[in-house]
XYZ file of C-alpha atoms in Angstrom:
757
model
C 148.643 141.825 73.060
C 147.522 141.271 76.640
C 144.405 139.472 75.451
C 146.484 137.165 73.299
C 148.715 136.367 76.250
C 145.752 135.646 78.528
C 144.228 133.314 75.982
C 147.603 131.710 75.405
C 148.218 131.100 79.089
C 144.654 129.839 79.502
C 145.096 127.393 76.653
C 148.467 126.340 78.043
C 146.959 125.734 81.472
C 144.134 123.707 79.933
C 146.569 121.638 77.876
C 148.792 121.050 80.901
C 145.785 120.013 82.998
C 144.480 117.727 80.271
C 147.944 116.228 79.730
C 148.314 115.622 83.463
C 144.948 113.830 83.590
C 145.818 111.649 80.591
C 149.170 110.901 82.201
C 147.462 109.944 85.455
C 144.957 107.742 83.635
C 147.757 106.011 81.735
C 149.698 105.365 84.924
C 146.611 103.869 86.556
C 146.011 101.585 83.565
C 149.647 100.458 83.691
C 149.324 99.679 87.397
C 146.117 97.739 86.773
C 147.849 95.730 84.020
C 150.732 94.904 86.329
C 148.480 93.888 89.217
C 146.120 91.774 87.118
C 149.065 89.859 85.688
C 149.772 88.631 89.230
C 146.181 87.719 90.108
C 144.773 84.221 90.127
C 141.274 83.646 88.790
C 140.048 83.201 92.378
C 141.492 86.569 93.346
C 139.894 88.229 90.334
C 136.537 86.746 91.265
C 137.144 87.975 94.812
C 137.279 91.557 93.598
C 133.766 91.038 92.230
C 132.465 89.909 95.630
C 130.932 92.309 98.177
C 129.993 91.345 101.730
C 127.955 93.091 104.374
C 129.673 93.811 107.683
C 129.509 90.679 109.749
C 131.211 91.078 113.090
C 132.710 93.655 115.406
C 136.267 93.527 114.131
C 137.616 94.910 117.385
C 136.307 91.761 119.071
C 137.450 88.128 118.841
C 137.877 86.548 115.411
C 134.815 84.408 114.546
C 135.506 80.698 114.778
C 132.621 79.201 112.810
C 129.569 79.957 110.705
C 129.050 82.552 108.011
C 131.194 85.189 109.733
C 134.115 82.773 109.879
C 133.809 82.051 106.158
C 133.778 85.755 105.337
C 136.840 86.305 107.511
C 138.701 83.551 105.662
C 137.642 85.044 102.356
C 139.107 88.389 103.402
C 142.423 86.748 104.249
C 142.412 84.905 100.921
C 141.805 88.082 98.918
C 138.359 86.891 97.847
C 136.509 90.064 98.873
C 136.649 93.287 96.873
C 134.298 95.408 98.930
C 132.391 95.556 102.175
C 129.377 97.628 103.103
C 127.930 98.778 106.417
C 131.272 98.851 108.202
C 131.518 102.320 109.747
C 133.837 104.171 112.047
C 137.490 104.914 111.378
C 138.668 102.275 113.853
C 136.362 99.537 112.537
C 137.252 100.230 108.921
C 140.974 100.257 109.697
C 140.718 96.835 111.336
C 138.863 95.200 108.437
C 141.086 96.920 105.859
C 144.140 95.637 107.712
C 143.050 92.028 107.188
C 143.132 92.245 103.401
C 146.073 94.651 103.131
C 148.388 92.832 105.521
C 147.186 89.221 105.448
C 146.058 88.535 101.863
C 148.611 87.626 99.185
C 148.330 90.764 97.063
C 147.023 93.188 99.690
C 144.384 94.749 97.447
C 142.446 97.245 99.605
C 138.709 97.100 100.076
C 136.314 99.765 98.887
C 133.950 100.474 101.786
C 130.335 101.206 100.836
C 127.416 102.670 102.765
C 123.989 104.139 102.043
C 124.812 107.821 102.478
C 121.464 108.979 101.112
C 120.815 112.429 102.600
C 123.554 112.834 105.119
C 125.627 110.667 107.403
C 125.307 111.619 111.077
C 124.129 115.113 110.182
C 120.951 114.648 108.178
C 119.899 116.930 105.360
C 116.318 116.809 104.051
C 115.258 113.659 102.246
C 116.241 113.834 98.548
C 112.692 114.541 97.325
C 112.598 117.525 99.677
C 115.998 118.754 98.513
C 114.697 118.524 94.954
C 111.928 120.958 95.896
C 114.603 123.610 96.401
C 115.508 123.616 92.683
C 118.817 124.965 94.017
C 121.698 123.008 92.517
C 124.421 124.702 94.548
C 122.629 123.937 97.820
C 122.091 120.305 96.770
C 125.749 120.011 95.778
C 126.805 121.465 99.130
C 124.517 119.059 100.999
C 126.039 116.053 99.218
C 129.560 117.354 99.877
C 128.749 117.679 103.572
C 127.471 114.094 103.651
C 130.589 112.886 101.828
C 132.887 114.682 104.251
C 131.248 113.061 107.284
C 131.095 109.606 105.704
C 134.715 109.763 104.558
C 135.735 110.767 108.077
C 134.071 107.581 109.306
C 136.103 105.365 106.980
C 133.620 105.165 104.079
C 134.700 105.842 100.507
C 131.681 104.826 98.444
C 127.988 105.777 98.680
C 125.033 104.049 97.045
C 123.577 107.393 95.973
C 122.152 109.297 94.249
C 119.013 107.446 93.273
C 118.161 108.982 89.906
C 115.048 106.931 89.135
C 112.237 109.006 87.692
C 108.882 108.089 89.188
C 105.337 109.258 88.567
C 103.741 107.190 91.319
C 103.750 108.538 94.890
C 102.519 105.192 96.179
C 106.082 103.948 95.605
C 107.921 104.492 98.878
C 111.231 105.256 97.240
C 110.019 108.501 95.700
C 111.460 110.039 98.889
C 114.925 108.989 97.688
C 114.760 110.578 94.242
C 114.186 113.857 92.443
C 110.555 113.364 91.426
C 108.855 112.994 88.077
C 110.804 115.130 85.614
C 113.837 113.907 83.624
C 115.360 117.370 83.116
C 115.165 118.422 86.763
C 116.251 114.912 87.755
C 119.274 115.158 85.465
C 120.405 118.476 86.919
C 120.021 117.153 90.461
C 121.899 113.950 89.571
C 124.858 116.005 88.381
C 124.743 118.261 91.434
C 124.686 115.390 93.908
C 127.400 113.400 92.123
C 129.634 116.468 91.947
C 128.988 117.072 95.645
C 129.877 113.523 96.653
C 132.908 113.134 94.387
C 134.269 116.678 94.420
C 137.037 117.775 92.106
C 139.520 115.218 93.439
C 138.236 111.746 94.223
C 141.469 110.907 96.027
C 140.892 113.666 98.601
C 139.981 112.561 102.117
C 136.658 114.435 102.083
C 135.152 112.904 98.921
C 133.601 109.538 98.143
C 132.624 107.648 95.000
C 128.966 108.007 94.000
C 126.536 105.495 92.520
C 123.817 106.187 89.963
C 120.942 103.849 90.736
C 118.834 101.900 89.837
C 119.565 100.946 86.255
C 116.904 100.913 85.005
C 113.162 101.525 85.293
C 112.747 100.830 89.009
C 110.617 103.961 89.516
C 107.980 102.557 87.154
C 107.157 99.542 89.352
C 103.590 98.528 88.579
C 100.982 99.802 91.072
C 103.728 101.647 92.922
C 104.578 98.414 94.734
C 108.262 98.084 95.486
C 110.245 95.372 93.647
C 107.331 94.904 91.243
C 107.403 94.321 87.493
C 108.314 97.149 85.104
C 106.996 97.200 81.550
C 107.652 100.382 79.562
C 108.051 101.207 75.909
C 111.115 102.490 74.081
C 110.039 106.139 74.170
C 109.502 106.136 77.942
C 112.747 104.250 78.530
C 114.859 106.637 76.472
C 113.085 109.965 76.926
C 112.056 109.688 80.595
C 114.102 107.023 82.381
C 117.522 107.247 80.726
C 118.322 111.011 80.805
C 119.353 111.225 84.503
C 121.637 108.208 84.030
C 123.195 109.837 80.982
C 123.679 112.998 83.044
C 125.339 110.902 85.760
C 127.912 109.677 83.257
C 128.458 113.258 82.143
C 129.225 114.035 85.802
C 131.753 111.138 85.834
C 129.868 108.999 88.327
C 132.161 106.155 89.312
C 129.639 103.349 89.740
C 126.173 102.259 88.646
C 123.782 99.985 90.531
C 121.329 97.815 88.663
C 117.770 97.366 89.874
C 115.524 94.707 91.356
C 112.908 94.806 88.610
C 112.486 93.003 85.345
C 112.415 95.162 82.221
C 110.625 93.677 79.225
C 110.673 90.350 81.035
C 114.411 90.255 81.837
C 115.769 91.098 85.307
C 117.974 94.183 85.199
C 120.797 92.316 86.939
C 120.969 89.856 84.052
C 119.997 92.290 81.311
C 122.552 92.353 78.489
C 120.693 95.114 76.645
C 120.850 97.500 79.607
C 124.361 96.797 80.840
C 126.416 95.625 77.859
C 124.633 97.182 74.899
C 123.543 100.533 76.345
C 125.646 101.387 79.398
C 129.036 99.942 78.493
C 128.471 99.942 74.733
C 126.472 102.864 73.387
C 127.381 105.131 76.341
C 130.971 103.859 76.724
C 130.743 103.877 80.519
C 134.097 103.139 82.190
C 133.026 102.704 85.822
C 131.718 99.484 87.360
C 128.246 98.092 88.008
C 127.236 96.691 91.393
C 124.117 94.623 91.892
C 121.499 95.733 94.351
C 121.325 93.769 97.598
C 120.770 90.116 96.690
C 119.339 90.982 93.272
C 121.526 88.389 91.583
C 119.958 85.542 93.551
C 116.517 87.085 93.103
C 116.655 86.213 89.415
C 115.695 82.709 90.561
C 112.501 84.028 92.175
C 111.792 86.016 88.996
C 111.582 82.698 87.169
C 114.515 83.672 84.976
C 117.398 81.633 86.438
C 116.928 78.020 87.505
C 119.543 78.169 90.290
C 122.366 80.235 91.734
C 124.927 79.072 89.217
C 122.668 80.033 86.313
C 122.046 83.415 87.943
C 125.777 84.050 88.312
C 126.293 83.112 84.667
C 123.570 85.498 83.459
C 124.750 88.356 85.667
C 128.416 88.081 84.684
C 127.674 87.824 80.987
C 125.230 90.739 81.224
C 127.807 93.058 82.803
C 127.099 93.035 86.553
C 130.613 93.598 87.848
C 130.131 93.180 91.593
C 127.780 90.893 93.520
C 126.249 92.538 96.590
C 125.344 89.903 99.158
C 124.212 87.045 96.919
C 127.464 85.052 97.355
C 127.026 83.689 93.831
C 130.204 84.894 92.143
C 132.429 83.651 94.931
C 130.639 80.277 94.788
C 130.229 79.738 91.056
C 132.113 82.167 88.828
C 135.445 80.316 88.703
C 133.772 77.083 87.626
C 131.672 78.994 85.078
C 134.876 80.361 83.546
C 136.521 76.934 83.632
C 133.494 75.469 81.847
C 133.579 78.194 79.183
C 130.169 79.569 80.151
C 131.591 82.962 81.141
C 134.542 84.231 79.063
C 137.541 85.187 81.192
C 137.785 88.509 79.364
C 134.440 89.510 80.905
C 135.831 88.777 84.356
C 138.971 90.751 83.505
C 136.860 93.667 82.291
C 134.876 93.720 85.543
C 137.997 93.516 87.718
C 139.728 96.251 85.729
C 136.745 98.560 86.310
C 136.721 97.858 90.062
C 140.456 98.330 90.460
C 140.328 101.574 88.485
C 137.945 103.127 91.026
C 140.147 101.944 93.890
C 143.177 103.566 92.293
C 141.237 106.781 91.669
C 140.215 106.845 95.335
C 143.898 106.620 96.286
C 143.390 103.410 98.243
C 146.523 101.799 96.822
C 148.596 104.796 97.901
C 147.209 104.645 101.428
C 144.568 102.020 102.328
C 144.035 103.713 105.700
C 143.614 107.273 104.413
C 139.935 107.301 105.433
C 140.708 105.981 108.915
C 141.621 109.017 110.978
C 139.888 109.107 114.343
C 140.822 112.734 114.993
C 139.301 113.886 111.715
C 136.238 111.777 112.514
C 135.737 113.604 115.834
C 136.243 117.034 114.266
C 134.143 116.697 111.135
C 131.030 114.767 112.129
C 128.250 116.995 113.448
C 130.323 120.166 113.111
C 128.684 123.580 113.310
C 129.530 124.125 109.644
C 127.684 120.954 108.659
C 124.688 121.864 110.779
C 124.516 125.222 108.998
C 124.571 123.464 105.631
C 121.760 121.159 106.777
C 119.722 124.160 107.990
C 120.217 126.064 104.742
C 119.128 123.048 102.719
C 116.083 122.525 104.943
C 114.932 126.139 104.570
C 115.233 125.972 100.801
C 113.278 122.687 100.606
C 110.036 123.995 102.136
C 107.129 124.648 99.752
C 104.295 127.034 100.587
C 101.157 125.453 99.115
C 98.515 127.869 100.343
C 98.378 131.106 102.352
C 94.895 132.594 102.329
C 94.325 135.614 104.541
C 98.116 135.871 104.957
C 98.209 133.886 108.189
C 101.922 133.587 107.497
C 104.367 134.913 108.346
C 103.415 134.885 112.016
C 103.776 137.934 114.193
C 106.718 137.545 116.554
C 104.957 138.785 119.667
C 101.583 139.122 121.302
C 100.022 135.911 119.937
C 98.568 132.842 121.590
C 99.466 129.859 119.446
C 98.252 126.266 119.786
C 100.681 123.690 118.398
C 98.889 120.402 117.779
C 99.732 117.103 116.157
C 101.662 113.896 116.762
C 104.693 115.208 114.860
C 104.939 118.595 116.595
C 107.411 117.460 119.236
C 108.768 114.442 117.340
C 112.572 114.397 117.127
C 112.884 111.106 115.218
C 110.419 111.160 112.339
C 111.847 114.395 110.810
C 115.095 112.519 110.141
C 113.192 110.641 107.435
C 113.945 107.239 105.984
C 117.380 106.048 104.889
C 119.230 107.634 107.813
C 121.297 104.622 108.853
C 124.099 106.496 110.624
C 121.919 109.127 112.302
C 121.264 109.029 116.011
C 117.622 108.378 116.898
C 115.727 111.410 118.219
C 118.477 113.809 117.171
C 116.380 116.168 115.007
C 115.266 119.585 116.199
C 111.494 119.274 116.648
C 108.984 121.865 115.493
C 108.215 122.738 119.112
C 111.905 123.261 119.849
C 112.246 125.486 116.806
C 109.186 127.566 117.737
C 110.309 127.993 121.352
C 113.393 129.875 120.162
C 111.021 132.728 119.304
C 110.153 134.142 122.730
C 107.463 136.720 121.942
C 104.411 134.437 121.742
C 102.748 131.999 124.137
C 102.691 128.387 122.922
C 100.182 125.714 123.963
C 100.942 122.166 122.908
C 98.879 118.988 122.587
C 99.574 115.931 120.457
C 95.921 115.215 119.857
C 96.586 111.655 118.739
C 99.527 109.336 118.581
C 100.617 108.470 115.059
C 102.452 105.249 115.903
C 101.794 102.699 118.607
C 104.818 101.391 120.458
C 108.446 101.998 119.556
C 109.650 104.496 116.982
C 113.093 102.963 116.627
C 114.051 101.568 113.230
C 111.363 99.058 112.332
C 110.177 97.467 109.146
C 106.446 97.645 109.845
C 105.025 100.575 111.803
C 101.917 100.036 113.904
C 99.825 103.065 112.922
C 97.292 104.184 115.519
C 93.745 103.898 114.155
C 91.802 103.426 117.395
C 93.135 105.558 120.275
C 91.392 108.954 120.208
C 92.296 109.800 123.784
C 93.873 113.189 123.125
C 91.501 114.681 120.557
C 89.229 116.385 123.083
C 92.223 117.941 124.872
C 93.566 119.233 121.556
C 90.207 120.770 120.703
C 90.105 122.590 124.053
C 93.619 123.942 123.552
C 92.739 125.171 120.044
C 89.763 127.226 121.202
C 90.233 130.986 121.354
C 93.829 130.923 120.132
C 95.023 133.417 117.549
C 96.344 130.662 115.333
C 96.681 126.875 115.422
C 99.767 125.196 113.963
C 98.855 121.613 113.062
C 101.896 119.382 112.443
C 100.665 116.284 110.631
C 101.905 113.834 108.032
C 103.739 110.551 107.694
C 106.189 108.968 110.054
C 109.717 109.037 108.670
C 109.673 105.257 108.272
C 106.459 105.246 106.229
C 108.402 106.070 103.078
C 111.536 104.519 101.670
C 112.425 101.086 100.368
C 109.671 98.509 100.831
C 107.245 101.146 102.112
C 104.661 101.464 99.387
C 101.205 102.729 100.314
C 97.867 102.033 98.624
C 96.369 105.120 100.289
C 97.884 108.597 100.171
C 95.710 110.092 102.909
C 96.986 111.382 106.236
C 97.740 108.151 108.146
C 95.829 107.044 111.200
C 93.494 109.441 112.995
C 95.129 112.675 111.851
C 92.365 113.681 109.435
C 89.817 113.241 112.209
C 91.973 115.385 114.497
C 92.331 118.070 111.830
C 88.587 118.300 111.263
C 87.841 118.365 114.995
C 90.230 121.269 115.562
C 88.937 123.093 112.492
C 85.431 122.962 113.920
C 86.506 125.254 116.811
C 89.222 127.373 115.172
C 89.614 127.938 111.457
C 92.855 129.927 111.690
C 94.985 126.877 111.009
C 98.482 126.630 109.582
C 98.882 123.016 108.449
C 102.514 121.913 108.438
C 102.915 118.667 106.507
C 105.847 116.376 107.236
C 105.874 113.561 104.685
C 108.046 111.614 102.275
C 105.747 111.642 99.263
C 102.848 113.624 97.765
C 99.642 113.140 99.746
C 95.957 113.496 98.860
C 94.842 116.455 101.000
C 91.675 117.618 99.216
C 89.794 118.373 102.420
C 92.668 120.417 103.770
C 92.978 122.353 100.517
C 89.271 123.217 100.614
C 89.115 124.116 104.312
C 92.523 125.055 105.726
C 93.715 128.576 104.864
C 97.468 127.941 105.048
C 99.401 124.795 104.120
C 103.172 124.364 104.328
C 104.862 121.347 102.744
C 107.772 120.693 105.084
C 108.649 117.118 104.054
C 111.152 115.422 106.387
C 113.901 117.975 106.713
C 116.583 116.210 108.736
C 118.633 117.300 111.719
C 117.643 120.985 111.650
C 114.016 120.413 110.727
C 112.329 122.395 113.507
C 114.636 125.380 113.144
C 113.981 125.619 109.402
C 110.213 125.331 109.825
C 110.140 127.955 112.579
C 112.188 130.386 110.471
C 109.724 129.992 107.592
C 106.643 130.304 109.804
C 107.987 133.496 111.374
C 109.144 134.979 108.085
C 112.878 134.924 108.737
C 113.080 132.822 105.597
C 110.701 133.458 102.688
C 109.823 130.068 101.164
C 110.876 129.568 97.550
C 110.469 125.804 97.046
C 108.623 124.336 94.071
C 107.102 120.878 93.869
C 109.252 118.280 92.080
C 106.283 115.928 91.920
C 102.563 116.343 91.230
C 100.111 116.150 94.140
C 96.994 114.206 93.050
C 93.463 114.878 94.242
C 92.736 111.185 94.493
C 94.921 108.094 94.538
C 92.804 106.821 91.632
C 94.447 109.461 89.399
C 97.901 107.965 89.945
C 100.169 107.927 88.010
C 99.582 111.648 87.464
C 102.272 113.878 85.969
C 102.535 117.138 84.076
C 104.431 115.948 80.964
C 101.740 113.571 79.749
C 100.944 112.694 76.145
C 97.814 114.107 74.600
C 95.192 111.597 73.463
C 92.985 111.399 70.423
C 90.152 112.721 72.580
C 91.831 115.135 74.948
C 88.992 117.638 75.533
C 85.345 117.779 76.522
C 83.512 117.461 73.199
C 80.174 118.983 74.187
C 77.081 118.672 76.352
C 75.983 115.202 77.464
C 78.902 113.402 75.763
C 81.121 111.071 77.766
C 83.464 109.836 75.054
C 86.658 111.668 76.013
C 89.528 110.902 78.381
C 88.228 111.623 81.879
C 86.809 110.205 85.084
C 83.112 110.271 85.827
C 83.759 110.926 89.531
C 86.862 113.150 89.574
C 88.401 115.922 87.516
C 91.574 115.243 85.538
C 93.648 118.038 87.047
C 96.026 117.644 89.986
C 95.584 119.308 93.353
C 99.014 120.944 93.041
C 100.956 120.715 89.815
C 104.629 120.051 89.187
C 106.684 123.203 89.683
C 104.077 124.817 91.959
C 105.024 126.785 95.060
C 104.069 130.131 96.600
C 106.014 132.882 98.358
C 105.148 135.500 100.970
C 105.549 137.986 98.148
C 103.963 137.945 94.692
C 105.609 137.661 91.293
C 104.233 139.039 88.064
C 105.248 137.587 84.680
C 104.984 139.897 81.691
C 106.300 140.745 78.231
C 107.248 137.337 76.804
C 109.608 137.993 73.881
C 111.341 135.799 71.302
C 114.384 137.087 69.466
C 112.973 135.529 66.273
C 110.054 133.349 65.252
C 112.322 130.647 63.857
C 115.795 129.146 64.229
C 117.875 126.712 62.244
C 119.718 123.706 63.587
C 122.976 125.601 63.935
C 121.434 128.727 65.467
C 120.070 129.979 68.768
C 116.836 131.595 69.868
C 116.561 133.897 72.868
C 113.324 133.945 74.841
C 112.752 136.311 77.764
C 110.176 137.661 80.182
C 110.014 140.525 82.655
C 109.657 139.310 86.237
C 108.419 141.777 88.849
C 108.215 141.382 92.611
C 104.830 143.030 93.122
C 104.528 142.134 96.801
C 105.892 143.407 100.115
C 108.744 140.988 100.800
C 112.101 140.230 99.240
C 111.801 136.834 97.614
C 113.144 134.213 95.222
C 111.253 132.753 92.284
C 112.113 129.701 90.187
C 111.338 130.793 86.628
C 110.594 127.731 84.510
C 110.920 127.221 80.741
C 108.798 124.552 79.041
C 108.669 123.414 75.406
C 106.044 121.534 73.402
C 107.018 119.841 70.140
C 103.697 120.113 68.298
C 104.246 117.412 65.653
C 107.005 114.792 65.659
C 107.906 111.248 64.626
C 106.834 110.143 68.113
C 103.961 111.755 69.999
C 105.518 114.286 72.352
C 104.341 115.513 75.771
C 102.051 118.519 76.119
C 105.029 120.296 77.673
C 108.498 119.449 78.935
C 110.736 121.327 81.348
C 113.851 122.447 79.489
C 115.463 125.046 81.770
C 114.930 127.101 84.926
C 116.514 129.954 86.828
C 116.363 131.077 90.451
C 115.795 134.856 90.549
C 115.982 137.054 93.672
C 114.006 140.312 93.706
C 113.383 143.127 96.152
C 109.836 144.514 96.470
C 108.984 146.533 93.376
C 112.028 145.312 91.461
C 111.806 144.029 87.868
C 114.360 141.869 86.070
C 114.485 140.524 82.559
C 114.971 136.760 82.671
C 116.192 135.153 79.484
C 116.814 131.641 78.187
C 118.603 130.317 75.121
C 117.026 127.621 72.963
C 118.997 125.719 70.349
C 118.717 122.460 68.467
C 120.126 120.522 71.433
C 117.317 121.853 73.647
C 114.774 120.257 71.311
C 116.361 116.810 71.019
C 114.511 113.634 71.909
C 114.787 109.930 71.127
C 112.889 109.844 67.880
C 111.162 107.151 65.844
C 114.463 106.871 63.967
C 115.873 105.385 67.194
C 118.371 108.175 67.603
C 118.708 111.386 69.608
C 117.775 114.266 67.328
C 115.728 117.410 66.922
C 113.139 117.450 64.160
C 112.126 120.449 62.105
C 108.659 121.802 62.783
C 106.603 124.015 65.063
C 107.070 124.404 68.801
C 105.363 126.165 71.678
C 107.441 127.807 74.376
C 106.094 128.505 77.873
C 107.574 130.471 80.777
C 106.051 130.700 84.236
C 106.178 129.912 87.932
C 104.863 126.362 87.559
C 103.950 123.878 84.844
C 100.435 125.409 84.753
C 100.944 129.138 85.359
C 102.576 130.228 82.123
C 102.944 132.690 79.264
C 103.320 131.127 75.834
C 104.460 131.780 72.279
C 105.483 129.816 69.158
C 108.533 129.339 66.975
C 109.684 127.059 64.149
C 112.810 124.922 63.831
C 114.187 124.784 60.287
C 117.019 122.844 58.665
C-alpha cells in the first residue's frame, strides 16, 4: 500500500509540475499575442535588431554620428538586444532608455561572450572537455552565469558546439573537440549550467548553441573559410551536438559565417527553416553571428544589403547582430511583399518568448543589482570551482621514470620558459571580462610548496612588446638573449620544469595557424636545456593540439595543461606535486605532423586500408610519415595504473526492442588512488552508409583505491546504434557490430554481437 501511495504522489507531483509548466507557457503566449497586437511593423523589426554597446551611458547623451542614431533607435523601440554592455549600473541605464522612453517599453536582452567564465576564468572549453566530467563542466558554466548575471547580462553566446577535426582552426579552443557524442554530452552540461532549472532566476542566463552549422569544418583550418561536407558528415558528425542542445532546451541558436554547399548559413533556408525550425521543431530564436548578414555580399551570394536582409529573413535568421540591415531594409521588404509579414511575426514571437522566460517583463532591472555584483564576482566559492575545473582538465601525456609526482622537500628545481611566470596567457582567449594578468602563474603555484628550492629563468620571450588584448601577436623569433642563462640554471638540478606553449591569444577566433609547432624559439630552448639536463617535466600551455614529436621522443614527462584560467598555477602545482592525480583524457587527436591534419579517431576505412605486402605502395599512407597519431583521442595517463580485464556480453545478440549489457573488470594496479574514464566504442561492420572504424557511445568516470577492482558495465540498445542512414532517416540497421572498452580510442578490449529485428 505504501508503494502505491508513493507512486501515486510521485505521479501527482509530476502532473502538477507539468500542468504548471503548460499553464506558464500558455500565459506567456497570451501575453505575446497581446503585445504583438499593439506593435507597429517598425517596432517588430526593432526587436530583430541587435546593437553593440556604443557609449558610456553614464556620460552625456551622444549628439551626432552612429552612437546618436543608436540612441534614437533605443528611444523609438527599434532595438531588441544589445551586446557588450556590462556592469549592473551600465545595463540599468541602457535598459531604462527603452523601458521608460520607448512607446511600449519592451526590455532589452543583454548579450555577452561568456565563453569560459566572466571575471573568474575557468579553463578554456577544450581544456574543460578533457575532464570528461559533466558535473564539473556544468558547475563551471553555472559559476560563469552567476557572475555574468550579477553584472547585468542575461544572455551568453555559448556554448560553441562545433565539432572540428582540424587543430589549425583557432576556435578549437572554444569547443569540445572532434567527437559528436562527447560534444553532445558537454553541450547539454554547459547549457544546463548556464540556464539552470529556472531561467527567470537572477543567477542564470540564456545560452546559445553555435555555430549552425559546419563552421568547424572550415577548409584548411582557416577561420571564416568555405565549408563543403556531405550529408553523412553533416548529419552524423556536425548535427548531433545541436540536437542535444535542443534536448537541453537551449534558448537561442547562432548561425555561422561559412557557406554550406554554396549557400551562406545566415541565408540558408535548408539549415534554419527546413531542419532547425521544421524537422527539429525548435522554438527558440536564431541570432546571426557578428555582421554575418552583410557578409553574404562578400560571399558573392547577395548583391547588396537589402538583398542580404531579404535572404536572411526568409531563411529564418531572427535577429541581426551588427549588420544594421533589418533596421534599414526589412520594413520596405515586407511592404514590397518580398518578406512575408508572418515570418517577421514568427521571429518577433520567438524573441519575446525568451524575454518573458527570463522574467524581463516582470522586472527589467532584475539583473542590475550592484550589491549582488560586488558579492558574487570573484567570490571564494567561484575561485574554488575554477580550481576544481582546472585540476580535472589536465592530461598527463607521458611520465617515464616516474619523475612525477615531485617530492615535496629536498629538491633543487629549475623552472624555465616564457610562460612560467606569465599571469595573462593562462587566461586563454575569449576572456573579455577578465582582468589582465589576474591568473595565478605556475611560479606562484609552485612557491606555495615550501620544501624545495626553485630557480627561475625565462630562457626566451614568447611575445615581443605588449601582451594586452591584441589581434596580431608579434612572436619572438630572433632574440635568444636568455637561452644561455637558462642552460646554466638547468645544470645540476634534480629536475627541470619547462613551461612552454602558445600565448593565450594565439588561439581563438581569427587565430588559425599553418604550423602546430611550439611558437618562436621555444623548441630551441627546450633542446638546449635537454642537452645539459634530461630530467625534464614539460608543462604545455596551449589552446589546441600541437606537434611535439621531438618532445615525445626525448622528454621523459609531458603534462598537457592547456590554458586553465584564473587558478591555473595552483592547479598545475597540485598536479605536479601529487596533491591531485591527473585523470584528464584528450578530447582531440594530437598529430605527429601538420601534414596529417585533419586526423581523427572515428575515420572511415578505405578500400585499401592496410599494408598489402613487401615493396607495394598502393595503400592509403604517406611515404614520409606513419598514419597513426602521436596521442589518440581519449588518451591520458595517471600516476597509478589501470588494468582492464574480463570483457563480458550478456548475450551475443539483441533485438530492436531489447538491451545488451557489456562489462569489464577495472583494477587499480598501481600505488595511488585514481580516477579512470572508461570508454565504450562501437563499430557497425556493414551498413547502408560506410561507418567509422569506431565511435564513442558512452563513458564512465570510475574512482579506485590501490588494489581495488570494480565491474564497470554499459547498456547497449537499438538507440545506441542509430545513425543517419542511406534511407535519409535516423535508424539502427540489423547486422554485426564490434564493441570496444578501454582507456582510450586505441587501448581497448573487444568483442562482437548482432542486432536482429
